[in-house]
Each structure stands twice: as C-alpha cells, then as structure tokens.
Coordinates of C-alpha atoms in Angstrom, one line a residue:
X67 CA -37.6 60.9 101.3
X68 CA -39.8 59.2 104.2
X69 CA -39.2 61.0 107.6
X70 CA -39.8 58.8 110.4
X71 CA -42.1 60.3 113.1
X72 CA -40.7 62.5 116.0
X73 CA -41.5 59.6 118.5
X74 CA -39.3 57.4 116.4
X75 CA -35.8 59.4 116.3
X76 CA -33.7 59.7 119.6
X77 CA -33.2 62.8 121.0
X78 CA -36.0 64.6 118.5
X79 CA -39.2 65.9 120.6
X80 CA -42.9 67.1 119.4
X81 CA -44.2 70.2 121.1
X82 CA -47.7 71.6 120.2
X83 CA -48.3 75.5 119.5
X84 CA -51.0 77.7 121.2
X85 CA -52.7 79.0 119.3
X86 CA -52.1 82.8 120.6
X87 CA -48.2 81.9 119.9
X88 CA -49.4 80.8 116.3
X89 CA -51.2 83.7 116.1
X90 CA -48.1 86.0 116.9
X91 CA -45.6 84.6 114.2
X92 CA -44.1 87.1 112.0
X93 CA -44.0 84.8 108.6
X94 CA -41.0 85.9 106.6
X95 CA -42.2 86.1 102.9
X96 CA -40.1 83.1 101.7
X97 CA -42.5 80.4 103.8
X98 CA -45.3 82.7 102.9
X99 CA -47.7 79.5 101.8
X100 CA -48.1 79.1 105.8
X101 CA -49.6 82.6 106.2
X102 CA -52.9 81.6 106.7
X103 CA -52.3 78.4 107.7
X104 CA -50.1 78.9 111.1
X105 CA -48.2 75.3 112.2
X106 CA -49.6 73.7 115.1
X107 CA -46.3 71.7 115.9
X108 CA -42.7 71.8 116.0
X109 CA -39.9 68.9 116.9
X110 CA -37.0 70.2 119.1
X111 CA -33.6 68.8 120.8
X112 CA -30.7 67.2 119.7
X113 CA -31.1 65.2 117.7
X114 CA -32.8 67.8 115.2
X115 CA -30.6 67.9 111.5
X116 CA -31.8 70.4 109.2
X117 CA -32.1 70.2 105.5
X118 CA -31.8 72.7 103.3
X119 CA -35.5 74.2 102.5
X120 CA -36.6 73.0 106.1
X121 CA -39.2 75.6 107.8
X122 CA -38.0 77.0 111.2
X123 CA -39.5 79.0 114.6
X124 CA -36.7 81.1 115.6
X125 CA -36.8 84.0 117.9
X126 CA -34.8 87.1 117.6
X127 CA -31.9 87.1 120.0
X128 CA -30.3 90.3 119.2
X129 CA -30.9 93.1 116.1
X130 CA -28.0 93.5 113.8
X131 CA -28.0 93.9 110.0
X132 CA -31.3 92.8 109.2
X133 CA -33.9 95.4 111.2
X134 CA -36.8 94.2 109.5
X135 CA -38.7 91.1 108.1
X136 CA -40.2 91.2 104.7
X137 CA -43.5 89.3 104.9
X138 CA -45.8 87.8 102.2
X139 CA -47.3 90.8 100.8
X140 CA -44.3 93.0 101.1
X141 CA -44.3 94.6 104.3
X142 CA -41.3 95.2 106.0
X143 CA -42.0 94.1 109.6
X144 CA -39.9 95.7 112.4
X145 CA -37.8 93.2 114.5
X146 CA -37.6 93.3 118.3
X147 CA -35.6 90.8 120.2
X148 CA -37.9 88.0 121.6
X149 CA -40.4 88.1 118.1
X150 CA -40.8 84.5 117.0
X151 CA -40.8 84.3 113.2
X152 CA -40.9 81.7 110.3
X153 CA -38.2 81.4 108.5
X154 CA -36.5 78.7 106.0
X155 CA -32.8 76.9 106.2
X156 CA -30.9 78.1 103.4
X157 CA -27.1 79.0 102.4
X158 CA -26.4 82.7 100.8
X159 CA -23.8 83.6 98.5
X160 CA -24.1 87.7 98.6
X161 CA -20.4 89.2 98.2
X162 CA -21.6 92.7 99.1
X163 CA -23.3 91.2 102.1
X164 CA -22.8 87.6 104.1
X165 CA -22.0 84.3 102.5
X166 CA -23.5 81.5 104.9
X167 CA -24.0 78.1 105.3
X168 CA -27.0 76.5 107.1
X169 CA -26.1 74.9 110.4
X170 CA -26.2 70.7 111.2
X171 CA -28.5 71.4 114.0
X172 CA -30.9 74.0 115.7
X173 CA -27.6 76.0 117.0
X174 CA -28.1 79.6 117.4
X175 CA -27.9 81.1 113.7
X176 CA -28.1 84.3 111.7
X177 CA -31.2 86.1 109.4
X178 CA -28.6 86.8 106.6
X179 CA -31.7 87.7 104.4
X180 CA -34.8 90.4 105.0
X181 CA -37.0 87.4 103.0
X182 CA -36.6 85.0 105.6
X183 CA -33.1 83.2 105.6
X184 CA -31.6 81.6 108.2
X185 CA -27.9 80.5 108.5
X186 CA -24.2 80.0 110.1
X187 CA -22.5 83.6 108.4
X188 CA -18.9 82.3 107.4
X189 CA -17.7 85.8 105.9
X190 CA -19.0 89.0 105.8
X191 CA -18.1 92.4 103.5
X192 CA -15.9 94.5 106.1
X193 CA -18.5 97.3 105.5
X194 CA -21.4 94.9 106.3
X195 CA -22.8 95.3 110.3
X196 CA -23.3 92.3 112.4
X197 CA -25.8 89.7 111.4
X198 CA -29.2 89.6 112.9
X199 CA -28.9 86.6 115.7
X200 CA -31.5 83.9 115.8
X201 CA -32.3 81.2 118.2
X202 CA -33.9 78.4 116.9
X203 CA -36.8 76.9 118.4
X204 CA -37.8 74.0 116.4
X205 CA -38.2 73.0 113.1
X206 CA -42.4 73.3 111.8
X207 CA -43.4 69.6 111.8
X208 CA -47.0 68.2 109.8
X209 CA -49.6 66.4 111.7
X210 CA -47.2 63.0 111.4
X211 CA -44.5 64.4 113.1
X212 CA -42.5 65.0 110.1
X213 CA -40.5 68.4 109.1
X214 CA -42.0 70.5 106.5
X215 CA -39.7 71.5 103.6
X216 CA -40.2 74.2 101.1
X217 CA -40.4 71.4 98.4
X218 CA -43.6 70.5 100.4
X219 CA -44.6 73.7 99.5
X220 CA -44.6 74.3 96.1
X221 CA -47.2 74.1 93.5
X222 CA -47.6 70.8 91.8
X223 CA -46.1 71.1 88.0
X224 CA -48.2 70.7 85.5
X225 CA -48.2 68.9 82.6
X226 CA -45.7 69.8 80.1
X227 CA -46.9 70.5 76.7
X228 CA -44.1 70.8 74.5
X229 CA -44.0 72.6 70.7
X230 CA -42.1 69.2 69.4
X231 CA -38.7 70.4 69.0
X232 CA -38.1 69.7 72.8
X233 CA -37.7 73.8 73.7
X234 CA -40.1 75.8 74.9
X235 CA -44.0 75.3 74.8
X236 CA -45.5 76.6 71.9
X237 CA -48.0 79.3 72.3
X238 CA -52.0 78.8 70.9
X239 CA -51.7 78.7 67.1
X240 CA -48.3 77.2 67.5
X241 CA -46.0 80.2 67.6
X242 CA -43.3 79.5 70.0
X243 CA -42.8 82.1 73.2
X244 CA -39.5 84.2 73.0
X245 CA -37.2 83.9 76.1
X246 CA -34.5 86.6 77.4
X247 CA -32.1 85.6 80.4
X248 CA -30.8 88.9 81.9
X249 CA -27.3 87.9 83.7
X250 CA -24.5 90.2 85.1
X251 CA -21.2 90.0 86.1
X252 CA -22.1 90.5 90.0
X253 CA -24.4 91.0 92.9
X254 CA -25.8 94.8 92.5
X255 CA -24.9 94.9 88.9
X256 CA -28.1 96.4 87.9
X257 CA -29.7 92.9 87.2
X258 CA -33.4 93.0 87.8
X259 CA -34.1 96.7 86.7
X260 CA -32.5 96.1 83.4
X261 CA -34.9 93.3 83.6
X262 CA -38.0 95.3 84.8
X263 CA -36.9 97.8 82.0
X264 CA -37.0 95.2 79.2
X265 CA -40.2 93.9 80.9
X266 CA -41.4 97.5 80.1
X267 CA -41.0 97.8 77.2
X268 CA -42.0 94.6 75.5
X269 CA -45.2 95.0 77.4
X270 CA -45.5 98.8 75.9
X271 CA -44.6 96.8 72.6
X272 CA -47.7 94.7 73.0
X273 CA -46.4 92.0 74.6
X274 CA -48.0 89.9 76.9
X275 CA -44.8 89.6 79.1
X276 CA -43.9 87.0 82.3
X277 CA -40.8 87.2 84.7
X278 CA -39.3 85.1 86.6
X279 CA -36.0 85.1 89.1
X280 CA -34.7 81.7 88.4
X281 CA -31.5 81.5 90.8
X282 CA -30.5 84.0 94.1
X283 CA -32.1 84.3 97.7
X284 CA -35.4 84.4 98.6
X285 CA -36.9 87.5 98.8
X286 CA -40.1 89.3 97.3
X287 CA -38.7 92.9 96.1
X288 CA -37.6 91.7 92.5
X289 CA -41.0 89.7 92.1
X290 CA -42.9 93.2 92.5
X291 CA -40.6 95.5 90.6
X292 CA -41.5 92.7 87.7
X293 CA -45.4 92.7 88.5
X294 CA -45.0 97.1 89.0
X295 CA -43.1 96.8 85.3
X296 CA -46.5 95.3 83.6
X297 CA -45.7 91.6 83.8
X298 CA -49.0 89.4 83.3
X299 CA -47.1 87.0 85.9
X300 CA -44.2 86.7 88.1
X301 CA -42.8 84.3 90.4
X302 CA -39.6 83.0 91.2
X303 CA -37.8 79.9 92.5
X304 CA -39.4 80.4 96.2
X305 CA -42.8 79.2 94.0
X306 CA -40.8 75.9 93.2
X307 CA -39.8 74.5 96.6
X308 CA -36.4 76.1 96.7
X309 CA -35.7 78.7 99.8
X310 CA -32.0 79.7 97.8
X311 CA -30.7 78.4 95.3
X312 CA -26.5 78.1 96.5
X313 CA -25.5 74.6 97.0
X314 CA -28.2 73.4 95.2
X315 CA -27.5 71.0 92.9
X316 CA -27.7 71.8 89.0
X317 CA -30.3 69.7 87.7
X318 CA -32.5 70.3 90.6
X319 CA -32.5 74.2 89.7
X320 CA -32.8 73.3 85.8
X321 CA -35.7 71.5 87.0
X322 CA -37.3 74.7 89.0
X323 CA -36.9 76.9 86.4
X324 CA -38.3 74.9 84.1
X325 CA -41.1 74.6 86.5
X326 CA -41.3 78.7 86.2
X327 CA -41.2 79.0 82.7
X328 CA -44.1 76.6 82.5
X329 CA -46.2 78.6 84.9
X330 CA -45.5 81.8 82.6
X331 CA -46.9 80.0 79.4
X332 CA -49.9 78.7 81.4
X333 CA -50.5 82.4 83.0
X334 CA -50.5 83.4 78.8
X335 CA -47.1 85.4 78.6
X336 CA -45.6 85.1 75.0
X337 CA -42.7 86.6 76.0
X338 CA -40.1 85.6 78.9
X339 CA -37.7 87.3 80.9
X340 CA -36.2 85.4 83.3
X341 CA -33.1 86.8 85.7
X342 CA -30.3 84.9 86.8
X343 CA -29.3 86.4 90.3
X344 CA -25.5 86.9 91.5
X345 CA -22.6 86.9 89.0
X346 CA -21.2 84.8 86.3
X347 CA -18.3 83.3 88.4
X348 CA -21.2 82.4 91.5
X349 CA -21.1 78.4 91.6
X350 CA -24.9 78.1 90.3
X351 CA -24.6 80.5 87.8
X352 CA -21.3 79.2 86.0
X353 CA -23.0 75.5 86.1
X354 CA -26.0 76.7 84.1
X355 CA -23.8 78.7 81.7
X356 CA -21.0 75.3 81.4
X357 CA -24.0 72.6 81.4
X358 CA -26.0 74.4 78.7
X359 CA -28.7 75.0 81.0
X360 CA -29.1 78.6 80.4
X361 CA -29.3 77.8 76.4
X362 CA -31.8 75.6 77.2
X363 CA -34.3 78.0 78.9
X364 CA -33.7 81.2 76.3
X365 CA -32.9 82.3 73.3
X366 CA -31.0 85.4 74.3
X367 CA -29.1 87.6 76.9
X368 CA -28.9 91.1 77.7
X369 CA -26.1 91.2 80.1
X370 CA -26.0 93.6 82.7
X371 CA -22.2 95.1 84.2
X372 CA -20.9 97.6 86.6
X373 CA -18.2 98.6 83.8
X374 CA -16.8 98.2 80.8
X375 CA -14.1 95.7 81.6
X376 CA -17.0 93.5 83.6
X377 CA -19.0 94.1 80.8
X378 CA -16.2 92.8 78.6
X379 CA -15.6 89.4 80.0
X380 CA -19.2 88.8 80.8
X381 CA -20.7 89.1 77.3
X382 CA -17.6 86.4 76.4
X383 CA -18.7 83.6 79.1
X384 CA -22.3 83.8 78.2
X385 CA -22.0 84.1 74.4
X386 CA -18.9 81.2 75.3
X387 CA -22.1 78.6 77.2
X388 CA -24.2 79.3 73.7
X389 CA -25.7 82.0 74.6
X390 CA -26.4 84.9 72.1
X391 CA -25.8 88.6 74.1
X392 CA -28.7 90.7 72.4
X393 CA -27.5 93.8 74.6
X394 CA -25.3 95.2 77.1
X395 CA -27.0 97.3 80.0
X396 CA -26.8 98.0 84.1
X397 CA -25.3 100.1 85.9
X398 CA -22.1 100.7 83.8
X399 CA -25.3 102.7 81.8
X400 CA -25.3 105.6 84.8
X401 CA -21.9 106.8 83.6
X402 CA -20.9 107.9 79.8
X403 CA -18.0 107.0 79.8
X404 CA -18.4 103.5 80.5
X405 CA -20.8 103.5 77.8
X406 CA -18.2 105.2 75.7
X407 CA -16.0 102.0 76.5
X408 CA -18.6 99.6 76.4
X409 CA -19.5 100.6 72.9
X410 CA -16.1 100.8 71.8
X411 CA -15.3 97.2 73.1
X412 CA -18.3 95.0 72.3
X413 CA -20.4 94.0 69.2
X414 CA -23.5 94.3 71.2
X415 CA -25.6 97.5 71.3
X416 CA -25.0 99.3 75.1
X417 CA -28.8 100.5 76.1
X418 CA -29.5 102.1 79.7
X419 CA -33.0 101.4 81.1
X420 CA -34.9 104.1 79.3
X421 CA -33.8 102.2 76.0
X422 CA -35.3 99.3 77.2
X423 CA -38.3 100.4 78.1
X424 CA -38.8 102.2 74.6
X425 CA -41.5 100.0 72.7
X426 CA -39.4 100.1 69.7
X427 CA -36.2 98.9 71.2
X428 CA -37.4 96.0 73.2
X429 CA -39.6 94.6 69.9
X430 CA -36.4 95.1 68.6
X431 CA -34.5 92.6 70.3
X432 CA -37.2 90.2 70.0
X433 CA -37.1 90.7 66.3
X434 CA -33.4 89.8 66.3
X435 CA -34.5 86.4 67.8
X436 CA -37.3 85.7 65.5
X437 CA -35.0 86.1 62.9
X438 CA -33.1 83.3 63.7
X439 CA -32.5 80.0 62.0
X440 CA -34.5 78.3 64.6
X441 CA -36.0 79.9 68.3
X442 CA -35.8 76.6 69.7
X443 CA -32.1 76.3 71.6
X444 CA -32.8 72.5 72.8
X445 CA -33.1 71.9 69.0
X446 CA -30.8 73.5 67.8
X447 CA -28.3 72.4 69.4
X448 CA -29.6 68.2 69.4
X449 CA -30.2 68.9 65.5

C-alpha cells in the first residue's frame, strides 16, 4: 500500500528526532531490526490511524503489569515512567493475561506484552494487575514521511525450491525434511518446552534440528529456549513482518510460516519443529487446524495439555484437521495421575520432557513418520 507523505494528510505532522533522544530509546525486542539503526522521524496528531504492525515511540505513563522491557538480545530492561521506547501496534489474545485490541489512533494505550506490544486492554484475568500505561508519541516514519511497518521489516523470502510433490523442500540428495507442530489446548499448557524437549532430543539423535514459533505474541524467550535446546536455527513470526499474530488474517500467517520453514531448510535443519502458540479454540489456531494449513506445514503433532480431559479433546481436533498426533506431552506430564488417565484415554504414547529429550524416543517419532505412505501432506492429500 502507497502511504502518502505526512505533508499530504490533514491533521498528520512530521517531527524530527535528536539524536540524544534517539540515542535514549529502549527498543523492545519485537522492532529489534531498528536497534542499530535509531528513527530519525516520527508523524504525530490527529489525524494518525495505526495499522496493525506499525512501529511506535511511546513513553511510559505509569508502571503496572509489565515492569520490564525485553530488548533484542534478551535483556529485561527496567521501566520508569517517562522512558521512551519502541514498540509495535498489535492485538493479544492471552486468557491468563490481557486480551487487547490495538487503538484507531495514537490514544493513550497499554504494553500488554514484555516484547514490545502495545494496545487498548478489553479484558483482563481477575488475578492479572493493571496494565502498564503508554502514551503514544508518534508513529516511526522513513525519510518519505511514510509509517514504518513490521512488514517493512522482514527479511526478503527467498526463492522457493520445492521437492516436486508441492510440500516441503527437499533436503540435498533429495530426502525430504521431517516437520513436527507442537499445539496444546491452552496458553501455559506446556507448549514450547515440550517443544525445546523434542528439539533435544532429535538434536542428541543426530539431527540437525530448526524451530520456529509460527503463531502467538511477540516476544524472544521461546526463540532462546529453542536456540539453548541445540537448534541450528530459530526464529519466529516477528522475522516475517508480523508483530502478533491475532486478527491476522489466515493466509497471511500460512504465508509467514511458510516463510519460516524456508529459512530453516536454508539454515540446513533436516528436521522441523515448529510451535503453534495459544490453544486449539484461539481464532488463528482453529483456522489453521479447519483450512488445512497446519497439515500443510508438518507431518505430525505432539500435543501438549494441562490434563487428561484437555488432553482428550485436543488430540481429536488436531488428528480431526488431518493431523496425525505422534505424542501427548506438557504439563498434564508433572502429575501421574494425569498420565495414568492420559494413557488410559488416548492411542498416543504420553511422554514428559525427559522422554523427549531421550535420543531414542525423539528418532523414534521421526521414524513413525518416515514410515509413512508418503511425508509429503500437500501431496497427499491433492493425490
């Protein structure tokens, strides 16, 4: 979309940065691509209508849930009222935090994430404290005048070269890459260490593993665990112009992901786990199970649940989109019982995160795919 220049749109205004107040940005690690390279400009006043994925100067107003600001390389910067930080537009689906909708213009707003989210809080979880407040001061504008979006940020994709069944790339010497989707039923379920577990223990196989967290909110803490795990490469959709993922629309994420999954083959990974944030009933989530889209981008799931019962259901929506459930796992794992149940209920073996990491295990749910009539999912079901 062509944005007209400030100069051009009523009630918009362009106002240059010194460079001391460049210099004093906290960058939230979300816009971390302008860490080195500090905005000279931002466009202010009323008539000012963010997009989703726009960049924004806000200062701190008042210090509530949010105490701290995780930047680029991890570091938890402490918040004072009156900091000026970068953050990104963005809504947030988080049941055991805020759900939030970005505002129509640069109204006072929330932080509703530590990675650099900012947003109108609609509903909060009654144990949750008060969101940290933000004033917006403008959104960060090129040298046209023009608002930068996280889109404008992302790597340019690279040539797709496909192993001619229309699925995955195929690795050198033609032998396809395996890809596991770790889903749960919820926020907190346990997602992303069952998923730096498995990462574990296909590396410890002698795997040459990549991760990548496809849908949720844009923060860095899942990225490392993956990297910490033994990943070769991780990234997630932050490295594909998306600041969230909620409301975004379907084939826009397929498209990101897809984006990811490429960037794992290039890095050399011949094995892919890829997690799918939130819950199988969050909006995003449900359209990639109902559309097919999480068939498309792996072969398996290891499903991670609270409990027994969540375990239950979810195991029968993914396996329901196409999906086959290789495992059960998460934090239903911390208590025997559940496993107990879980076992008695599904037809999927319940590991915990030390069976995951276990060479032998994780090569063995790979084997399980490679045994397959076909490891292509776009192919087999267009066949």
């Amino acid at each position: 979309m062509t944005v007209p220049p400030a100069s051009a749109v009523s009630g918009v205004e362009l106002h240059r940065l010194s460079d001391a107040r460049r210099a004093a940005l906290k960058v939230s690690y979300t816009v971390r691509a302008l860490d080195r390279d500090r905005p000279e400009r931002v466009l202010s006043g009323p008539g000012v209508r963010p997009r989703h994925g726009d960049i924004v100067l806000a200062r701190v107003v008042e210090i509530g849930k949010h105490t701290r600001l995780e930047s680029a390389v991890g570091r938890r910067a402490h918040l004072y009222p009156g900091d000026e930080v970068l953050v990104a537009y963005g809504a947030r689906y988080a049941p055991d935090q805020f759900e939030a909708e970005p505002p129509e213009d640069l109204r006072p707003c929330h932080l509703v994430a530590a990675g650099g989210i900012a947003s109108e809080v609609v509903s909060a979880h009654a144990g949750m404290a008060a969101p940290t407040r933000l004033e917006p001061v403008g959104l960060v504008a090129d040298a046209t005048g023009a608002p930068v979006n996280m889109a404008d940020l992302a790597d340019a994709p690279a040539p797709r070269e496909r192993n001619g069944r229309g699925g995955l790339a195929a690795l050198p010497g033609g032998a396809p890459a395996v890809s596991i989707a770790v889903v749960g039923t919820s926020m907190n379920a346990g997602k992303t260490t069952t998923g730096a577990a498995l990462v574990r223990g296909l590396t410890a196989a002698g795997h040459r593993v990549g991760a990548a967290k496809i849908t949720g909110t844009g923060a860095g803490g899942d990225r490392w665990m993956y990297q910490d795990a033994g990943a070769v490469a991780a990234v997630d959709f932050t490295d594909a112009g998306l600041a969230t993922t909620y409301r975004v629309p379907f084939g826009r994420i397929l498209a990101s992901a897809h984006r990811l999954l490429d960037r794992l083959l290039r890095a050399g990974a011949d094995a892919l786990v890829l997690e799918v944030a939130d819950g199988v009933l969050q909006p995003e989530t449900a359209e990639l199970l109902r559309h097919g889209g999480l068939a498309e981008l792996a072969h398996g799931c290891v499903f991670a649940a609270g409990d027994a019962a969540g375990a239950l259901y979810g195991t029968e929506r993914v396996r329901a989109a196409g999906l086959p459930v290789l495992a059960a796992g998460g934090r239903m794992t911390a208590s025997p019982l559940a496993v107990r149940e879980s076992q008695q209920l599904l037809d999927a073996p319940v590991y915990g995160n030390d069976d995951l990491a276990a060479p032998a295990i994780a090569a063995g749910l790979v084997s399980r795919l490679r045994m397959g009539p076909v490891l292509d999912p776009v192919a087999e079901r267009t066949a």
